[in-house]
Short mmCIF file of C-alpha atoms and ligand atoms in Angstrom, two decimals:
data_model
loop_
_atom_site.label_atom_id
_atom_site.label_comp_id
_atom_site.label_asym_id
_atom_site.label_seq_id
_atom_site.Cartn_x
_atom_site.Cartn_y
_atom_site.Cartn_z
CA MET A 1 65.68 88.33 113.40
CA ALA A 2 63.58 86.19 115.71
CA PHE A 3 65.93 86.45 118.68
CA ALA A 4 67.98 89.26 120.13
CA THR A 5 71.64 88.56 119.44
CA HIS A 6 73.07 91.94 120.28
CA ALA A 7 73.14 94.15 123.29
CA PRO A 8 72.13 97.72 122.47
CA TYR A 9 74.64 100.55 122.78
CA PRO A 10 76.52 101.24 125.01
CA ALA A 11 76.90 97.61 126.13
CA GLY A 12 77.07 96.71 122.48
CA ARG A 13 79.93 98.40 120.72
CA PRO A 14 80.72 96.70 117.36
CA ARG A 15 83.88 98.81 117.14
CA ARG A 16 85.35 96.86 120.07
CA LEU A 17 86.11 93.99 117.71
CA ARG A 18 87.62 96.27 115.08
CA ARG A 19 90.13 98.09 117.30
CA THR A 20 93.26 96.13 116.59
CA ASP A 21 94.71 94.11 113.79
CA TRP A 22 94.78 90.90 115.85
CA SER A 23 91.13 91.29 116.71
CA ARG A 24 90.08 92.04 113.16
CA ARG A 25 91.97 88.95 112.02
CA LEU A 26 90.37 86.88 114.75
CA VAL A 27 86.79 87.71 113.77
CA ARG A 28 87.31 87.81 109.99
CA GLU A 29 84.65 85.76 108.19
CA HIS A 30 86.17 85.34 104.73
CA GLU A 31 89.57 85.15 103.18
CA VAL A 32 91.23 85.02 99.78
CA THR A 33 94.02 82.50 99.42
CA VAL A 34 96.09 81.41 96.46
CA ASN A 35 94.00 78.22 96.40
CA ASP A 36 90.99 80.22 95.26
CA LEU A 37 92.54 81.41 92.00
CA ILE A 38 92.28 80.33 88.37
CA TRP A 39 94.47 82.36 86.01
CA PRO A 40 93.16 82.90 82.44
CA LEU A 41 95.92 83.18 79.81
CA PHE A 42 95.86 84.05 76.09
CA VAL A 43 97.98 82.03 73.67
CA ILE A 44 99.26 82.96 70.18
CA GLU A 45 101.37 81.28 67.51
CA GLY A 46 105.08 82.02 67.26
CA GLU A 47 108.09 81.98 69.53
CA LYS A 48 109.43 84.40 72.10
CA THR A 49 106.40 86.54 71.47
CA ARG A 50 104.49 88.60 74.01
CA GLN A 51 101.81 90.89 72.60
CA PRO A 52 100.14 93.36 74.94
CA VAL A 53 96.34 93.46 74.87
CA ALA A 54 95.61 97.19 74.61
CA SER A 55 92.32 97.11 76.49
CA MET A 56 93.78 94.94 79.27
CA PRO A 57 96.94 96.66 80.54
CA GLY A 58 99.32 94.09 82.03
CA VAL A 59 97.76 91.18 80.09
CA GLU A 60 99.58 89.72 77.09
CA ARG A 61 98.99 87.13 74.42
CA VAL A 62 101.95 84.79 74.66
CA SER A 63 103.54 82.12 72.47
CA ILE A 64 103.77 78.63 73.96
CA ASP A 65 107.44 78.97 75.04
CA GLU A 66 106.58 82.17 76.92
CA LEU A 67 103.45 80.54 78.32
CA LEU A 68 105.65 77.91 79.94
CA ARG A 69 107.58 80.66 81.75
CA ASP A 70 104.34 82.16 83.05
CA VAL A 71 103.05 78.77 84.13
CA GLU A 72 106.34 78.05 85.88
CA GLU A 73 105.76 81.13 88.01
CA ALA A 74 102.14 80.13 88.61
CA VAL A 75 103.29 76.72 89.85
CA ALA A 76 105.93 78.31 92.09
CA LEU A 77 103.29 80.63 93.55
CA GLY A 78 100.88 77.75 94.13
CA ILE A 79 98.12 78.86 91.77
CA PRO A 80 96.00 75.69 91.40
CA ALA A 81 94.83 76.12 87.80
CA ILE A 82 95.09 78.12 84.61
CA SER A 83 92.56 78.57 81.83
CA LEU A 84 93.88 78.78 78.26
CA PHE A 85 92.34 80.84 75.45
CA PRO A 86 93.77 80.68 71.91
CA ASN A 87 93.99 83.59 69.49
CA THR A 88 93.50 81.52 66.35
CA PRO A 89 95.20 82.73 63.13
CA ASP A 90 92.61 84.36 60.85
CA ASP A 91 92.90 81.84 58.02
CA LEU A 92 91.85 79.03 60.38
CA ARG A 93 88.54 80.65 61.30
CA THR A 94 85.85 79.08 59.14
CA ALA A 95 82.08 78.67 58.95
CA ASP A 96 82.29 75.10 60.31
CA ALA A 97 84.91 75.86 63.03
CA ARG A 98 86.78 72.66 62.16
CA GLU A 99 90.05 73.92 63.66
CA ALA A 100 88.37 73.32 67.04
CA TRP A 101 88.85 69.55 66.64
CA ASN A 102 92.27 69.65 64.99
CA PRO A 103 94.48 67.67 67.42
CA ASP A 104 97.37 70.02 66.65
CA ASN A 105 95.52 73.27 67.07
CA LEU A 106 97.09 76.01 69.14
CA VAL A 107 95.28 75.35 72.39
CA CYS A 108 95.97 71.58 72.24
CA ARG A 109 99.67 72.21 71.66
CA ALA A 110 99.64 74.60 74.60
CA VAL A 111 97.89 72.07 76.84
CA ARG A 112 100.32 69.30 75.88
CA ALA A 113 103.33 71.55 76.47
CA VAL A 114 102.09 72.58 79.93
CA LYS A 115 101.13 69.04 80.95
CA GLU A 116 104.41 67.53 79.68
CA ARG A 117 106.40 70.05 81.67
CA PHE A 118 104.36 70.42 84.85
CA GLY A 119 102.11 67.35 85.08
CA ASP A 120 99.70 67.55 88.00
CA ALA A 121 101.53 70.46 89.62
CA ILE A 122 98.85 72.63 88.02
CA GLY A 123 95.41 72.07 86.54
CA VAL A 124 94.70 73.14 82.97
CA MET A 125 91.29 74.32 81.89
CA THR A 126 90.13 74.98 78.34
CA ASP A 127 87.07 76.72 77.00
CA VAL A 128 84.54 74.80 74.96
CA ALA A 129 82.79 77.19 72.57
CA LEU A 130 83.37 77.80 68.88
CA ASP A 131 84.06 81.56 68.93
CA PRO A 132 87.87 81.27 68.54
CA TYR A 133 87.30 79.21 65.40
CA THR A 134 84.26 80.64 63.60
CA ALA A 135 84.64 83.25 60.85
CA HIS A 136 81.64 85.12 62.29
CA GLY A 137 82.72 85.09 65.95
CA GLN A 138 79.60 83.40 67.31
CA ASP A 139 80.01 80.57 69.85
CA GLY A 140 77.99 78.19 67.69
CA LEU A 141 77.29 77.20 64.09
CA ILE A 142 74.86 79.41 62.21
CA ASN A 143 72.42 78.94 59.35
CA ASP A 144 71.93 81.27 56.37
CA GLU A 145 69.76 83.57 58.45
CA GLY A 146 72.49 83.89 61.07
CA GLU A 147 70.60 81.85 63.65
CA VAL A 148 72.88 80.02 66.11
CA LEU A 149 71.92 76.34 65.84
CA ASN A 150 71.75 74.44 69.11
CA ASP A 151 71.87 70.75 68.29
CA GLU A 152 74.30 71.01 65.37
CA THR A 153 76.58 73.09 67.59
CA ILE A 154 76.51 70.43 70.32
CA GLU A 155 77.97 67.89 67.91
CA ALA A 156 80.82 70.28 67.20
CA LEU A 157 81.32 71.05 70.89
CA VAL A 158 81.58 67.35 71.69
CA LYS A 159 84.35 66.97 69.10
CA GLN A 160 86.07 70.03 70.51
CA ALA A 161 85.85 68.75 74.09
CA LEU A 162 87.15 65.29 73.15
CA ASN A 163 90.02 66.90 71.30
CA GLN A 164 90.99 68.99 74.32
CA ALA A 165 90.66 66.03 76.68
CA ALA A 166 92.88 63.91 74.43
CA ALA A 167 95.50 66.69 74.59
CA GLY A 168 95.48 66.29 78.37
CA CYS A 169 93.29 69.09 79.60
CA ASP A 170 92.00 68.61 83.18
CA ILE A 171 88.97 70.88 83.23
CA ILE A 172 86.57 71.40 80.34
CA GLY A 173 84.70 74.70 80.56
CA PRO A 174 81.71 74.80 78.23
CA SER A 175 81.18 78.56 77.79
CA ASP A 176 78.87 78.31 74.81
CA MET A 177 75.47 78.26 76.57
CA MET A 178 73.89 75.75 74.18
CA ASP A 179 71.11 73.71 75.80
CA GLY A 180 72.11 70.16 76.65
CA ARG A 181 75.82 70.45 75.99
CA VAL A 182 76.96 69.32 79.44
CA ALA A 183 75.16 65.97 79.12
CA ALA A 184 76.49 65.40 75.61
CA ILE A 185 80.07 66.25 76.59
CA ARG A 186 79.89 64.16 79.78
CA ALA A 187 78.62 61.10 77.88
CA ALA A 188 81.28 61.46 75.19
CA LEU A 189 84.08 61.87 77.74
CA GLU A 190 82.94 58.74 79.61
CA GLU A 191 82.74 56.75 76.42
CA ALA A 192 86.22 57.85 75.35
CA GLY A 193 87.68 56.89 78.73
CA HIS A 194 88.24 60.43 79.98
CA LYS A 195 86.39 59.72 83.18
CA HIS A 196 88.53 62.01 85.36
CA VAL A 197 88.02 65.15 83.30
CA HIS A 198 86.24 67.79 85.36
CA ILE A 199 83.45 69.77 83.67
CA MET A 200 83.15 73.31 85.00
CA ALA A 201 79.95 74.50 83.38
CA TYR A 202 79.60 78.16 82.54
CA THR A 203 76.14 77.82 84.05
CA ALA A 204 74.95 81.38 84.41
CA LYS A 205 76.74 83.15 81.63
CA TYR A 206 75.13 86.44 80.80
CA ALA A 207 74.99 88.33 77.48
CA SER A 208 77.25 90.98 78.94
CA ALA A 209 78.94 94.09 77.62
CA PHE A 210 81.81 93.35 80.02
CA TYR A 211 83.40 90.82 77.61
CA GLY A 212 84.61 93.48 75.13
CA PRO A 213 88.34 93.40 75.99
CA PHE A 214 88.39 89.56 75.94
CA ARG A 215 87.01 89.57 72.41
CA ASP A 216 89.88 91.91 71.43
CA ALA A 217 92.34 89.55 73.09
CA VAL A 218 91.17 86.46 71.18
CA GLY A 219 90.40 88.38 68.00
CA SER A 220 86.71 87.56 67.78
CA GLY A 221 85.29 91.00 68.59
CA ALA A 222 85.73 92.80 65.28
CA ARG A 223 84.24 89.92 63.30
CA LEU A 224 81.22 89.41 65.54
CA GLN A 225 77.99 90.36 63.82
CA GLY A 226 75.04 90.95 66.09
CA ASP A 227 75.17 89.78 69.68
CA LYS A 228 74.87 86.60 71.74
CA ARG A 229 71.48 87.21 73.32
CA THR A 230 69.79 84.14 71.86
CA TYR A 231 72.03 81.89 73.95
CA GLN A 232 73.71 83.88 76.73
CA MET A 233 71.39 84.90 79.57
CA ASP A 234 69.50 88.17 79.91
CA PRO A 235 71.25 90.32 82.57
CA ALA A 236 67.79 91.08 83.96
CA ASN A 237 67.21 87.46 85.07
CA ALA A 238 68.11 85.75 88.34
CA ARG A 239 65.61 82.88 88.76
CA GLU A 240 66.55 81.58 85.35
CA ALA A 241 70.05 80.93 86.71
CA LEU A 242 68.53 78.36 89.06
CA ARG A 243 67.05 76.52 86.12
CA GLU A 244 70.34 76.54 84.23
CA ALA A 245 72.09 75.28 87.36
CA ALA A 246 69.56 72.49 87.92
CA MET A 247 70.06 71.33 84.34
CA ASP A 248 73.86 71.44 84.51
CA VAL A 249 73.86 69.52 87.79
CA ALA A 250 71.52 66.88 86.37
CA GLU A 251 73.62 66.62 83.22
CA GLY A 252 76.77 65.80 85.14
CA ALA A 253 78.69 69.02 85.72
CA ASP A 254 81.34 68.83 88.47
CA SER A 255 81.23 72.52 89.26
CA ILE A 256 79.32 75.55 88.02
CA MET A 257 80.27 79.10 87.21
CA VAL A 258 78.76 82.57 87.18
CA LYS A 259 79.99 85.12 84.67
CA PRO A 260 80.59 88.10 84.78
CA GLY A 261 81.53 88.40 88.42
CA MET A 262 81.29 91.65 90.35
CA PRO A 263 77.97 92.83 88.89
CA TYR A 264 76.52 89.32 89.43
CA LEU A 265 77.44 88.49 93.02
CA ASP A 266 73.75 88.06 93.83
CA ILE A 267 73.72 85.16 91.35
CA VAL A 268 76.79 83.64 92.99
CA ARG A 269 75.00 83.72 96.34
CA LEU A 270 71.78 82.35 94.84
CA LEU A 271 73.56 79.37 93.30
CA LYS A 272 75.71 78.80 96.37
CA ASP A 273 72.59 78.55 98.52
CA ASN A 274 70.84 76.16 96.15
CA VAL A 275 73.49 73.88 94.70
CA THR A 276 75.93 71.59 96.49
CA LEU A 277 78.57 71.63 93.74
CA PRO A 278 81.45 74.09 94.01
CA VAL A 279 80.53 77.51 92.60
CA PHE A 280 83.08 79.56 90.67
CA ALA A 281 82.87 83.13 89.42
CA TYR A 282 84.67 84.83 86.54
CA GLN A 283 85.93 88.37 87.07
CA VAL A 284 85.87 89.10 83.36
CA SER A 285 87.96 91.24 81.06
CA GLY A 286 85.78 94.35 81.34
CA GLU A 287 85.95 94.24 85.12
CA TYR A 288 89.73 93.95 84.90
CA ALA A 289 89.87 96.84 82.41
CA MET A 290 87.73 99.10 84.62
CA LEU A 291 89.86 98.52 87.69
CA LYS A 292 93.12 98.89 85.75
CA ALA A 293 92.00 102.12 84.12
CA ALA A 294 91.00 103.70 87.40
CA CYS A 295 94.25 102.57 89.05
CA ALA A 296 96.33 103.88 86.14
CA ASN A 297 94.74 107.28 86.72
CA GLY A 298 95.56 107.15 90.39
CA TRP A 299 91.85 107.11 91.22
CA LEU A 300 91.95 103.74 92.95
CA GLU A 301 94.70 101.95 94.82
CA GLU A 302 95.32 98.75 92.91
CA ARG A 303 96.33 96.23 95.53
CA LYS A 304 93.62 97.27 97.97
CA VAL A 305 90.82 97.49 95.45
CA VAL A 306 91.70 94.16 93.83
CA MET A 307 91.86 92.33 97.16
CA GLU A 308 88.56 93.91 98.18
CA SER A 309 86.94 92.82 94.92
CA LEU A 310 88.13 89.24 95.47
CA VAL A 311 87.07 88.97 99.09
CA ALA A 312 83.64 90.15 97.92
CA PHE A 313 83.48 87.10 95.64
CA ARG A 314 84.33 84.87 98.59
CA ARG A 315 81.74 86.56 100.79
CA ALA A 316 79.12 86.01 98.07
CA GLY A 317 79.94 82.29 98.20
CA ALA A 318 82.44 81.74 95.39
CA ASP A 319 84.68 78.74 96.01
CA GLY A 320 87.12 80.08 93.46
CA ILE A 321 87.59 82.98 91.08
CA LEU A 322 88.85 83.19 87.53
CA THR A 323 90.71 86.48 87.44
CA TYR A 324 93.35 88.18 85.29
CA PHE A 325 94.76 89.48 88.57
CA ALA A 326 95.61 85.94 89.73
CA ARG A 327 99.39 86.27 89.39
CA ASP A 328 99.45 89.71 91.06
CA VAL A 329 97.32 88.44 93.90
CA ALA A 330 99.44 85.31 94.35
CA ARG A 331 102.57 87.48 94.46
CA TRP A 332 101.03 89.81 97.05
CA LEU A 333 99.93 86.88 99.18
CA ALA A 334 103.40 85.34 98.96
CA GLN A 335 104.95 88.67 100.02
CA GLU A 336 102.65 88.88 103.00
CA LYS A 337 103.59 85.38 104.04
CA GLY A 338 107.27 86.18 103.65
CA SER A 339 107.16 89.46 105.57
C1 LIG B 401 83.87 82.53 74.81
C2 LIG B 401 84.21 83.24 76.07
C3 LIG B 401 84.05 84.61 76.36
C4 LIG B 401 84.63 84.81 77.60
C5 LIG B 401 85.12 83.58 78.05
N1 LIG B 401 84.84 82.62 77.09
C6 LIG B 401 83.48 85.71 75.56
C7 LIG B 401 82.13 85.65 75.03
O1 LIG B 401 81.30 84.82 75.41
O2 LIG B 401 81.86 86.46 74.14
C8 LIG B 401 84.74 86.15 78.28
C9 LIG B 401 85.82 86.30 79.29
C10 LIG B 401 86.17 87.70 79.63
O3 LIG B 401 85.52 88.68 79.21
O4 LIG B 401 87.15 87.85 80.38
N2 LIG B 401 82.61 82.01 74.73
#
């Protein structure tokens, strides 16, 4: 540092500020509030159905009627937004992913049900990527050699995004990592009159092994052949995230996202320092599973470790966090307020 900001010991005693709770609160730099949370939820067909996801203890796939109960609690707790992920029935997963633009597909029915019931009391986000709808589990369309095709996929993604917007979704989250998809989706939304729909670009989405439990939850894991390394980013790269961000900003994204979260907080900070749009981070399924497993064994204390993980996101610069812990955290925060 170019200037001396601190007296040396013993005049300088950093512990002075840490002595009491009031003092720690007074000098605290970052905070997690309910307003920072987006709650991802898995939807299935049926009624009165709640199916546990084995690799994500505490997380369930829920039918739309049950979803409405969960969303009611989210609204009561003040969670600003949810993100919906469908577990598509097997017979609707095809090579061309056409279920993605069926106006009555599962996720569209879920969006309509939530919006009809709760209106603008909560924001609804949906994922744009073809993996819930392809027979092979890739996020895009493939050719005979198994190559994921960029430009052909974009056409499909545009249809998917328009379909979700027509159902009433508030935030479109392109998680597919095709080049140029944000611009194509933005133009199509404008043309169709969906000018208020927010695009939260999965900007720096890495080809990560931390997505395993999510792929179980949506049923795409077992069918996935190969990996996603030709479109998702190499975990070894940081500078490349700046390029992705610059493109998404130029293409008309409203906010950007980093995914996974905890192992990629350096990327959150990098984007926060270089982009003026809000920056979100996704604490993904594998991060949730790790924390849950350690807590179930009594090796970590759940409430403390979860709150610490989330304040770390805030410290790194995240404006908001997608986390499967959102409801737990909102409940804890409400308790604190009440006590
Ligand atoms: C789909 C998608 C994935 C996640 C969110 N959207 C999985 C993937 O890309 O394979 C992962 C979320 C999580 O692990 O919690 N493209």
